[in-house]
Structures are given as C-alpha cells and as structure tokens.
Amino acid sequence: MEIIYEINSRFLELVRIRFPKDAERLARMSLIDESGERYVRMANLACVSSHTINGVAALHSELLKQTVLRDFYELFPEKFCNKTNGVTPRRWMVLSNPRLSKMITGRIGDRWIKHLDDLRQLEPLANDSGFRDEWRSIKQAIKRDLASRIHDQFGILVDPTSLYDVQVKRIHEYKRQHLNLLHIVTLYSQLKQNPNLEITPRTFIFAGKAAPGYHMAKLMIKLITAVGEMVNKDPDLRNQIKVIFLPNYNVTNSQRIYPASDLSEQISTAGFEASGTGNMKFAMNGALTIGTLDGANIEIREAVGADNFFLFGLTADQVVALKASGYNPYTYYQANPLLRDAIDLIASGHFSQGDASLFKPLLDKLLRQDPYLLMADYQAYIDCQQAVGQAYSHADDWTRMAILNAVRMGRFPLIVPFANTARRSGRCRPLRFRWLTPPPPMAC
Ligand SMILES: *Cc1c(COP(=O)(O)O)cnc(C)c1O
C-alpha cells in the first residue's frame, strides 16, 4: 500500500498540472476509491503503469476511449491502440481438425498454417461442387464422431445430419445462454401445440463453467439440463430437437466441439463482449455465426461477408439509448404472445417437476430488470433463427457459406508477443509519459 500511495501521489500531481482545478477528475482518476469504504482501483493502476492499452477488438477499443477509460484517454491518448484478438491455427485447426486440415493442405500446401491469409486461395473452390461435397462429407464424419461420443457418455441419441447449434463458453448473463434457451423453449412449445409441425432438426449443444459464487449462472446451467431432460425424452417431438449440456468444458473438450459445429452462437448483448475468440475458432472450422454486432463478431462479419453471417439484435449504441430512455422489459413480455408463452412455461414448473420456485430468480430478473436486454432482443433472435433453419435446409448453399467463412479467417491468427516483427522493425513508439520528479532513493 505504501508503494501504491506513492504512485498515486505522483500520478495525481501529473493530472493536476494537465487539468488544473478539476477536483472531480482527480477523484475519478485516483488509484484509491474514497466514495465509501476505501479500495484500490485496479483498472486505474493498470492504466497508469501500462505501456499500451488494448481493447482486443475494434469496437471495444473505441468503447474504452469513450466510456470506462475516457479520463485516461484524455490524459494518455498515445497509450490507446487496437490489436484484435486471434487464435492459433496450429491448435484450432491442425490439432483439433486434422481431417479438414489435411484436405486444405492437399489443395494449397501447408504454408497456410503459418500464413493464415493463404486460405484465401481456396475461395474459388466454394463454387466447385466437388469441393463442396468433399467439405460436407468431412463435416458429416466429424459430426458422427461427436454423436457417438455423446451416445457413449450420456446415452443420448443425436441425429448427425441435424443442425448442430452450439453455444460453448463461460456461463454468464451477458453471454445470454438463456436467450438461446428461450428459443429452444419456444420451439418445444410450438411442437407440443402442433404435433405435425416440421422444423429443421437441431441438436443444441451447450458447455461452459460458472464461477463458483455466481448463483445466477449456475441456475442457467440448471435450466439447460432441465429443458434437456424434458425435450430429449418426449416422443411428441419426433426427435426434431435435442438439448445436450456437455460437462467439464475445457480446452481439450472444446477441441472436439468446434470442428463438429454448424452454427456458432455469439449472442452477447452488444457492448459487453470485449472480443471473443470462440467466435473465430468456430468460423475457421466452417461454422456459420448467429450473432450480435459485438466484440470481434463485427470484424468477423466484415471478413466473411454480411451474406454469410446471421446478424440480429440491438447495436451497442441502441443498447445504451434504450437503457437511457427507461427500459421496461415487462412491456415486451406483455406484448409478445410467443415470448409470454415461453416464460410462462418455465414459470409454471413444467421443466422442474412442478416446482414453480426453482427458476423464479432467473425469470424475475428478466421481467423486472433485464440488464442484458433479452426481452428486447427476443423477437429479432427468433426471426433470425427461423432464417438459419431455412438456410440449413439448402445444404449446398449452406456448405458454400461455411467454406467462405473458413477461408476468410486469415485476419485472425494469434499474435505472439515479441515473436513478431513489431519490435525489430521499430514500430513500438517511445513512452511520452515520465514521472515529474525522479523517484526518491529507496528508504530501506
Ligand atoms: C476459446 C475458449 C473460450 C473463449 O470462448 P468465447 O466464446 O470467446 O467466450 C473459453 N473456454 C475455452 C475452453 C475455450 O477454448
């Protein structure tokens, strides 16, 4: 603490000189929050002591400058930059998807593994029906493998030709696994009400851990497995939907999931996902994305083309504006019979052996506060999922889009710090900021 106080007094001296007579700014930028019980502001300490501040995707790098770190941007504009995240194709393609990787290497050699942009050479083959057939049969084989694993481990039969609709990531309210669930419950309800209804068969796959003290996230997992138990055994659904929660989500298990996916769920509330990297791993393995304009989704959509991406929902600006205008989630519930039906079904205890109290905290939060705007985005999500189902039924067009997703991911290789040429080529700028007074000799 002695050292932190010393850093703080020198830092605030600098702020005082740069912005005289601005006590509020000083209080905001102090490394110590003194509005209530005192604590150290770790983010402020990080900004003061860091050479460079990166938002890890273009949107978030902008949001940092305009919102949470605005004061720091005004003081140290030169520290702020953007290096959009990337993932290593060595792990996320070569190791985890050997079949697809061998096929690619067979066409263009293995230089792409270190120069991901080379994948672009495959782009014309998206129009080659033989290549599409080969691509599709590889995806099918990978999906069969995952289906047989799921059968061996959990005794659940999934149809490997169904659309694998996958959301794997940490469980969090902002990532909105429960929005995905509302779509599933809506499909379930429609199939129960109309037993002759034909939909595009889907296997919904979830995986992810909740932080130990995050009760709402654990309740979201409970709701996934509860819906799964009802859906998977109900003969009325004629195997048109299955819901699987794969436990112990980690890197090893995830490597089996990304390559088998058709649809990548990247449905965070716009403005909340700094970048995402799962979104990149899915796309480079030929999954299409359903997603919001959040984090790196924006840049992925730019790279793969808007026609090859299922976009829905409010933008980050619209999220801020809606909240400022006095958002009332309950009005969406009242106005939308489809949404009301899904919420009411969960509230009735239908998925919890008649226990209407189990999911009450989750539903109450959605109807009273809904900080992540599920109610506002629900209908747009349902409509977009309808379009996804339609598109998947045109298998050849779907495969063409999947190929274009994979081969246009050259913009997102992992940047290895110091192993690249930035340092040697002198692109790192020197530090402008210097302490005003030289540090005193150590008093020890
Ligand atoms: C890639 C990855 C993540 C990050 O996923 P997001 O969808 O970007 O949140 C988390 N956990 C594991 C095991 C991963 O492989």
Coordinates of C-alpha atoms and ligand atoms in Angstrom, one line a residue:
M1 CA 0.0 0.0 0.0
E2 CA 2.9 2.3 0.7
I3 CA 4.1 2.0 -2.9
I4 CA 0.6 2.4 -4.3
Y5 CA 0.1 5.6 -2.3
E6 CA 3.4 6.9 -3.6
I7 CA 2.5 6.1 -7.2
N8 CA -0.9 7.7 -6.7
S9 CA 0.5 11.0 -5.3
R10 CA 2.9 11.4 -8.2
F11 CA 0.2 10.4 -10.7
L12 CA -2.3 12.9 -9.3
E13 CA 0.3 15.6 -9.4
L14 CA 0.5 15.0 -13.1
V15 CA -3.3 15.1 -13.5
R16 CA -3.4 18.4 -11.5
I17 CA -0.9 20.0 -13.8
R18 CA -2.5 18.8 -17.0
F19 CA -6.1 19.6 -15.8
P20 CA -5.9 22.3 -13.2
K21 CA -8.9 23.0 -10.8
D22 CA -10.7 19.8 -11.8
A23 CA -11.3 18.1 -8.5
E24 CA -13.9 15.7 -9.9
R25 CA -11.5 14.4 -12.4
L26 CA -8.9 13.9 -9.7
A27 CA -11.4 11.9 -7.6
R28 CA -12.4 9.8 -10.6
M29 CA -8.8 9.1 -11.7
S30 CA -7.3 8.4 -8.2
L31 CA -6.0 4.9 -7.7
I32 CA -8.0 4.8 -4.5
D33 CA -11.8 5.0 -4.4
E34 CA -12.8 7.0 -1.4
S35 CA -16.6 7.4 -2.1
G36 CA -17.3 4.7 0.5
E37 CA -15.0 2.2 2.1
R38 CA -11.6 2.8 0.5
Y39 CA -10.3 0.3 -2.0
V40 CA -7.7 0.2 -4.8
R41 CA -9.0 0.7 -8.3
M42 CA -7.0 -2.0 -10.1
A43 CA -8.0 -0.8 -13.6
N44 CA -6.7 2.7 -12.8
L45 CA -3.5 1.3 -11.5
A46 CA -3.2 -0.8 -14.7
C47 CA -3.7 2.3 -16.9
V48 CA -1.1 4.3 -15.0
S49 CA 1.5 1.6 -15.1
S50 CA 0.9 0.1 -18.6
H51 CA 2.8 1.0 -21.7
T52 CA -0.2 0.2 -24.0
I53 CA -3.9 -0.2 -23.6
N54 CA -5.6 -2.6 -26.0
G55 CA -9.4 -3.2 -26.2
V56 CA -8.8 -6.5 -28.1
A57 CA -11.4 -5.8 -30.8
A58 CA -12.1 -2.6 -32.8
L59 CA -15.5 -1.9 -31.1
H60 CA -14.2 -2.4 -27.5
S61 CA -11.0 -0.3 -28.1
E62 CA -13.4 2.5 -29.1
L63 CA -15.7 2.0 -26.2
L64 CA -12.8 2.1 -23.7
K65 CA -11.8 5.5 -25.0
Q66 CA -15.4 6.9 -25.0
T67 CA -16.7 5.3 -21.7
V68 CA -14.9 3.5 -19.0
L69 CA -11.4 4.8 -19.6
R70 CA -12.3 8.2 -21.1
D71 CA -10.3 10.2 -18.4
F72 CA -7.3 8.1 -19.1
Y73 CA -7.7 8.5 -22.9
E74 CA -7.7 12.3 -22.4
L75 CA -4.5 12.1 -20.4
F76 CA -2.6 9.4 -22.3
P77 CA -4.1 9.2 -25.8
E78 CA -1.0 7.7 -27.2
K79 CA -1.3 4.6 -25.0
F80 CA -4.5 3.5 -26.6
C81 CA -4.4 1.1 -29.5
N82 CA -6.2 -1.9 -31.0
K83 CA -4.9 -5.3 -31.7
T84 CA -7.9 -7.5 -32.4
N85 CA -7.5 -11.0 -30.8
G86 CA -6.6 -14.0 -32.8
V87 CA -6.3 -17.8 -32.3
T88 CA -3.6 -20.2 -33.3
P89 CA -4.5 -22.3 -36.3
R90 CA -1.9 -24.9 -35.0
R91 CA -4.3 -25.8 -32.2
W92 CA -7.7 -24.7 -33.5
M93 CA -7.4 -26.3 -37.0
V94 CA -4.4 -28.6 -37.4
L95 CA -4.6 -30.3 -34.0
S96 CA -8.3 -30.2 -33.4
N97 CA -9.5 -30.7 -37.0
P98 CA -6.9 -33.0 -38.8
R99 CA -9.4 -34.1 -41.5
L100 CA -10.2 -30.6 -42.6
S101 CA -6.5 -29.5 -42.3
K102 CA -5.3 -32.5 -44.4
M103 CA -7.8 -31.6 -47.1
I104 CA -6.7 -28.0 -47.2
T105 CA -3.1 -28.9 -47.3
G106 CA -3.8 -31.3 -50.1
R107 CA -5.1 -28.3 -52.1
I108 CA -2.7 -25.5 -51.3
G109 CA 0.2 -27.0 -49.4
D110 CA 0.9 -26.3 -45.7
R111 CA 2.1 -22.7 -45.8
W112 CA -1.3 -21.6 -44.6
I113 CA -0.6 -23.0 -41.1
K114 CA 1.9 -20.1 -40.6
H115 CA 0.4 -17.7 -43.1
L116 CA -3.3 -17.9 -42.5
D117 CA -4.1 -15.5 -45.3
D118 CA -3.2 -18.3 -47.7
L119 CA -6.6 -19.8 -47.0
R120 CA -8.0 -17.2 -49.4
Q121 CA -6.6 -19.3 -52.3
L122 CA -9.4 -21.8 -51.6
E123 CA -12.1 -19.1 -52.2
P124 CA -12.8 -20.0 -55.8
L125 CA -13.4 -23.6 -54.7
A126 CA -16.5 -22.5 -52.8
N127 CA -18.1 -22.6 -56.3
D128 CA -16.8 -26.1 -57.1
S129 CA -19.5 -28.7 -56.4
G130 CA -16.9 -31.5 -56.0
F131 CA -15.1 -29.5 -53.3
R132 CA -18.3 -28.7 -51.5
D133 CA -19.3 -32.4 -51.5
E134 CA -15.8 -33.2 -50.0
W135 CA -16.2 -30.4 -47.4
R136 CA -19.7 -31.6 -46.4
S137 CA -18.6 -35.3 -46.1
I138 CA -15.7 -34.2 -43.8
K139 CA -18.1 -32.2 -41.6
Q140 CA -20.5 -35.1 -41.5
A141 CA -17.8 -37.5 -40.4
I142 CA -16.8 -35.2 -37.6
K143 CA -20.4 -34.7 -36.5
R144 CA -20.9 -38.5 -36.5
D145 CA -17.9 -38.9 -34.2
L146 CA -19.3 -36.3 -31.7
A147 CA -22.7 -38.0 -31.9
S148 CA -21.2 -41.4 -31.0
R149 CA -19.2 -39.8 -28.1
I150 CA -22.4 -38.2 -26.8
H151 CA -24.2 -41.6 -27.1
D152 CA -21.4 -43.4 -25.3
Q153 CA -21.1 -40.9 -22.5
F154 CA -24.6 -39.7 -21.9
G155 CA -26.8 -42.3 -23.6
I156 CA -28.5 -39.7 -25.7
L157 CA -29.0 -40.4 -29.4
V158 CA -28.5 -37.3 -31.6
D159 CA -29.0 -37.2 -35.4
P160 CA -25.7 -36.4 -37.1
T161 CA -27.5 -34.8 -40.0
S162 CA -29.3 -32.4 -37.8
L163 CA -28.1 -28.8 -37.5
Y164 CA -25.6 -28.7 -34.6
D165 CA -26.4 -25.4 -32.9
V166 CA -23.7 -24.7 -30.4
Q167 CA -23.0 -22.3 -27.6
V168 CA -19.9 -23.2 -25.7
K169 CA -18.2 -20.6 -23.4
R170 CA -18.2 -19.5 -19.8
I171 CA -21.8 -19.2 -18.4
H172 CA -22.7 -15.6 -17.9
E173 CA -25.8 -13.5 -18.1
Y174 CA -24.2 -11.1 -20.7
K175 CA -23.4 -14.0 -23.0
R176 CA -27.1 -14.9 -22.8
Q177 CA -27.3 -18.7 -22.8
H178 CA -30.8 -18.1 -21.5
L179 CA -31.8 -16.3 -24.8
N180 CA -30.8 -19.4 -26.6
L181 CA -32.9 -21.4 -24.1
L182 CA -35.9 -19.1 -24.8
H183 CA -35.6 -20.0 -28.5
I184 CA -35.5 -23.8 -27.6
V185 CA -38.5 -23.5 -25.3
T186 CA -40.4 -21.6 -28.0
L187 CA -39.6 -24.4 -30.5
Y188 CA -40.6 -27.0 -27.9
S189 CA -43.9 -25.3 -27.2
Q190 CA -44.7 -24.9 -30.9
L191 CA -44.0 -28.6 -31.5
K192 CA -46.2 -29.6 -28.5
Q193 CA -49.0 -27.4 -29.7
N194 CA -48.8 -28.7 -33.3
P195 CA -47.5 -32.2 -33.4
N196 CA -47.4 -32.2 -37.2
L197 CA -45.1 -29.2 -37.4
E198 CA -42.0 -29.9 -39.4
I199 CA -38.9 -27.9 -38.4
T200 CA -35.2 -28.1 -39.4
P201 CA -34.0 -30.8 -36.9
R202 CA -31.5 -29.3 -34.5
T203 CA -29.1 -30.6 -31.8
F204 CA -28.5 -27.8 -29.3
I205 CA -25.1 -28.2 -27.6
F206 CA -24.1 -26.2 -24.6
A207 CA -21.0 -26.3 -22.5
G208 CA -19.3 -24.0 -20.1
K209 CA -18.4 -23.4 -16.4
A210 CA -20.0 -21.0 -14.0
A211 CA -17.8 -19.1 -11.5
P212 CA -18.2 -20.8 -8.0
G213 CA -20.1 -17.9 -6.4
Y214 CA -22.2 -16.9 -9.4
H215 CA -25.6 -18.3 -8.5
M216 CA -27.5 -17.0 -11.5
A217 CA -25.0 -18.7 -13.9
K218 CA -25.5 -22.0 -12.0
L219 CA -29.2 -21.6 -12.3
M220 CA -28.8 -21.1 -16.1
I221 CA -27.0 -24.4 -16.3
K222 CA -29.8 -26.0 -14.2
L223 CA -32.3 -24.6 -16.7
I224 CA -30.3 -26.0 -19.7
T225 CA -30.2 -29.5 -18.2
A226 CA -33.9 -29.3 -17.0
V227 CA -35.1 -28.3 -20.5
G228 CA -32.8 -31.1 -22.0
E229 CA -34.4 -33.7 -19.7
M230 CA -37.9 -32.9 -20.9
V231 CA -37.1 -32.4 -24.6
N232 CA -34.8 -35.4 -25.1
K233 CA -37.3 -38.0 -23.9
D234 CA -40.5 -36.6 -25.4
P235 CA -41.8 -38.7 -28.3
D236 CA -44.1 -35.9 -29.5
L237 CA -41.1 -34.0 -30.7
R238 CA -40.2 -36.9 -33.1
N239 CA -36.5 -36.3 -32.5
Q240 CA -36.6 -32.9 -34.1
I241 CA -34.8 -31.2 -31.2
K242 CA -32.2 -32.5 -28.7
V243 CA -30.5 -30.5 -26.0
I244 CA -27.2 -31.6 -24.6
F245 CA -25.1 -30.0 -21.9
L246 CA -21.5 -31.3 -22.1
P247 CA -19.8 -31.1 -18.6
N248 CA -16.3 -30.1 -17.7
Y249 CA -15.8 -27.6 -20.6
N250 CA -12.1 -27.0 -21.1
V251 CA -9.6 -26.7 -24.0
T252 CA -9.3 -30.4 -24.6
N253 CA -13.1 -31.0 -24.7
S254 CA -13.7 -27.8 -26.7
Q255 CA -11.4 -29.1 -29.4
R256 CA -13.9 -31.9 -30.2
I257 CA -16.8 -29.4 -30.3
Y258 CA -15.8 -26.5 -32.6
P259 CA -15.0 -28.7 -35.6
A260 CA -18.4 -30.5 -35.3
S261 CA -20.4 -27.3 -35.2
D262 CA -22.7 -25.9 -37.9
L263 CA -24.0 -22.8 -36.1
S264 CA -21.9 -20.7 -33.7
E265 CA -23.9 -18.9 -31.1
Q266 CA -22.3 -15.4 -30.4
I267 CA -25.3 -13.7 -28.9
S268 CA -23.9 -11.4 -26.2
T269 CA -25.6 -8.1 -25.5
A270 CA -23.9 -5.6 -27.8
G271 CA -21.2 -3.7 -26.0
F272 CA -20.4 -6.4 -23.4
E273 CA -18.1 -9.0 -25.1
A274 CA -14.7 -7.4 -25.4
S275 CA -13.7 -9.6 -28.4
G276 CA -14.5 -13.3 -28.1
T277 CA -12.1 -15.9 -29.5
G278 CA -14.6 -18.8 -29.6
N279 CA -16.3 -17.0 -32.5
M280 CA -13.0 -17.2 -34.5
K281 CA -12.4 -20.9 -33.7
F282 CA -16.0 -21.8 -34.9
A283 CA -15.7 -19.8 -38.2
M284 CA -12.3 -21.2 -39.2
N285 CA -13.8 -24.7 -38.8
G286 CA -16.7 -23.9 -41.1
A287 CA -19.5 -22.9 -38.8
L288 CA -21.8 -20.0 -39.6
T289 CA -22.3 -17.5 -36.9
I290 CA -25.6 -16.2 -35.5
G291 CA -24.6 -13.1 -33.6
T292 CA -24.9 -9.5 -32.5
L293 CA -22.7 -6.6 -33.5
D294 CA -20.4 -7.1 -30.5
G295 CA -16.7 -7.7 -30.0
A296 CA -14.9 -9.4 -32.9
N297 CA -18.2 -10.5 -34.4
I298 CA -18.2 -7.2 -36.2
E299 CA -14.8 -7.8 -37.8
I300 CA -15.6 -11.5 -38.5
R301 CA -18.8 -10.4 -40.3
E302 CA -16.8 -7.8 -42.3
A303 CA -14.2 -10.5 -43.2
V304 CA -16.6 -13.3 -44.2
G305 CA -19.2 -11.0 -45.8
A306 CA -22.6 -10.0 -44.5
D307 CA -24.4 -12.6 -46.7
N308 CA -22.5 -15.3 -44.9
F309 CA -23.4 -14.2 -41.3
F310 CA -26.7 -14.3 -39.4
L311 CA -27.0 -10.9 -37.8
F312 CA -29.6 -9.9 -35.3
G313 CA -30.3 -7.6 -32.4
L314 CA -29.7 -4.1 -30.9
T315 CA -26.3 -2.4 -31.6
A316 CA -24.2 -1.2 -28.7
D317 CA -25.5 2.4 -29.3
Q318 CA -29.1 1.2 -29.3
V319 CA -28.5 -0.7 -26.0
V320 CA -27.2 2.5 -24.3
A321 CA -30.1 4.6 -25.8
L322 CA -32.8 2.1 -24.8
K323 CA -31.5 1.9 -21.2
A324 CA -31.3 5.7 -21.0
S325 CA -34.9 6.0 -22.2
G326 CA -36.2 3.9 -19.3
Y327 CA -36.2 0.3 -20.4
N328 CA -39.2 -1.7 -19.2
P329 CA -38.7 -5.4 -20.0
Y330 CA -42.2 -6.3 -18.8
T331 CA -43.9 -4.5 -21.7
Y332 CA -42.1 -6.8 -24.2
Y333 CA -43.4 -9.8 -22.3
Q334 CA -46.9 -8.4 -22.3
A335 CA -46.9 -7.5 -26.0
N336 CA -45.4 -10.8 -27.4
P337 CA -47.5 -14.0 -27.0
L338 CA -44.6 -16.2 -28.2
L339 CA -42.3 -14.8 -25.5
R340 CA -45.1 -14.9 -22.9
D341 CA -45.7 -18.5 -23.7
A342 CA -42.0 -19.5 -23.3
I343 CA -41.6 -17.5 -20.0
D344 CA -44.9 -18.8 -18.6
L345 CA -44.0 -22.4 -19.4
I346 CA -40.8 -22.2 -17.4
A347 CA -42.5 -20.3 -14.6
S348 CA -45.2 -23.0 -14.3
G349 CA -42.6 -25.5 -13.2
H350 CA -43.1 -27.6 -16.4
F351 CA -39.3 -28.2 -16.5
S352 CA -38.8 -28.6 -12.8
Q353 CA -41.3 -31.3 -11.7
G354 CA -43.9 -28.7 -10.9
D355 CA -41.6 -26.7 -8.7
A356 CA -42.5 -23.1 -9.7
S357 CA -40.0 -21.6 -7.4
L358 CA -36.8 -23.1 -8.9
F359 CA -36.3 -20.7 -11.8
K360 CA -38.1 -17.8 -10.2
P361 CA -35.0 -15.7 -9.5
L362 CA -34.0 -16.0 -13.2
L363 CA -37.4 -15.1 -14.6
D364 CA -38.0 -12.3 -12.1
K365 CA -34.7 -10.7 -13.1
L366 CA -35.7 -10.9 -16.8
L367 CA -39.1 -9.4 -16.2
R368 CA -38.1 -6.7 -13.7
Q369 CA -34.6 -5.6 -14.6
D370 CA -33.2 -7.5 -17.6
P371 CA -29.9 -5.7 -17.6
Y372 CA -28.8 -7.6 -20.7
L373 CA -31.9 -6.9 -22.8
L374 CA -33.1 -10.4 -23.6
M375 CA -36.7 -9.3 -23.8
A376 CA -35.8 -6.5 -26.2
D377 CA -33.8 -8.9 -28.5
Y378 CA -36.0 -11.9 -28.2
Q379 CA -38.1 -11.5 -31.4
A380 CA -35.2 -10.5 -33.6
Y381 CA -33.4 -13.6 -32.4
I382 CA -36.4 -15.9 -33.1
D383 CA -36.7 -14.4 -36.6
C384 CA -33.0 -14.8 -37.3
Q385 CA -33.1 -18.4 -36.1
Q386 CA -36.0 -19.0 -38.5
A387 CA -33.8 -17.8 -41.3
V388 CA -31.0 -20.1 -40.1
G389 CA -33.3 -23.1 -40.2
Q390 CA -34.4 -22.3 -43.7
A391 CA -30.8 -21.8 -44.9
Y392 CA -29.6 -25.1 -43.4
S393 CA -32.3 -27.0 -45.4
H394 CA -30.4 -25.8 -48.6
A395 CA -27.4 -28.0 -47.8
D396 CA -25.3 -27.0 -50.8
D397 CA -25.7 -23.2 -50.3
W398 CA -25.0 -23.7 -46.6
T399 CA -21.8 -25.5 -47.4
R400 CA -20.7 -22.7 -49.8
M401 CA -21.2 -20.2 -47.0
A402 CA -19.4 -22.4 -44.5
I403 CA -16.4 -22.7 -46.8
L404 CA -16.3 -18.9 -47.3
N405 CA -16.4 -18.4 -43.5
A406 CA -13.4 -20.7 -43.0
V407 CA -11.2 -19.4 -45.9
R408 CA -11.8 -15.8 -45.0
M409 CA -10.5 -16.1 -41.4
G410 CA -6.9 -15.1 -42.4
R411 CA -7.3 -11.8 -40.4
F412 CA -7.4 -13.6 -37.1
P413 CA -4.2 -15.5 -36.5
L414 CA -2.7 -15.5 -32.9
I415 CA -0.3 -12.6 -32.5
V416 CA 2.6 -13.9 -30.4
P417 CA 4.0 -11.0 -28.4
F418 CA 7.7 -10.4 -29.2
A419 CA 7.9 -13.2 -31.7
N420 CA 6.6 -10.9 -34.4
T421 CA 8.5 -8.2 -36.1
A422 CA 6.9 -5.2 -34.3
R423 CA 9.9 -4.7 -32.0
R424 CA 12.7 -5.2 -34.5
S425 CA 11.0 -3.0 -37.1
G426 CA 10.8 -0.2 -34.6
R427 CA 7.1 0.1 -34.7
C428 CA 6.8 0.4 -30.9
R429 CA 6.6 4.1 -30.1
P430 CA 8.7 5.5 -27.2
L431 CA 6.9 6.4 -23.9
R432 CA 5.9 10.0 -23.7
F433 CA 4.9 9.9 -20.0
R434 CA 7.7 10.4 -17.5
W435 CA 7.5 10.9 -13.7
L436 CA 7.6 14.6 -12.9
T437 CA 10.1 14.1 -10.1
P438 CA 12.7 11.4 -10.1
P439 CA 11.9 8.6 -7.7
P440 CA 13.5 9.1 -4.2
P441 CA 16.1 6.7 -3.1
M442 CA 14.7 3.5 -1.6
A443 CA 14.3 4.0 2.1
C444 CA 15.4 0.7 3.4
Ligands
LIG1 C1 -12.0 -20.3 -26.8 C2 -12.3 -20.7 -25.4 C3 -13.0 -19.8 -24.6 C4 -13.5 -18.4 -25.0 O1 -14.7 -18.6 -25.7 P1 -15.6 -17.3 -26.0 O2 -16.7 -17.9 -26.8 O3 -14.8 -16.4 -26.8 O4 -16.1 -16.7 -24.7 C5 -13.4 -20.3 -23.3 N1 -13.0 -21.5 -22.9 C6 -12.4 -22.4 -23.7 C7 -12.1 -23.7 -23.1 C8 -12.0 -22.0 -25.0 O5 -11.4 -22.9 -25.8

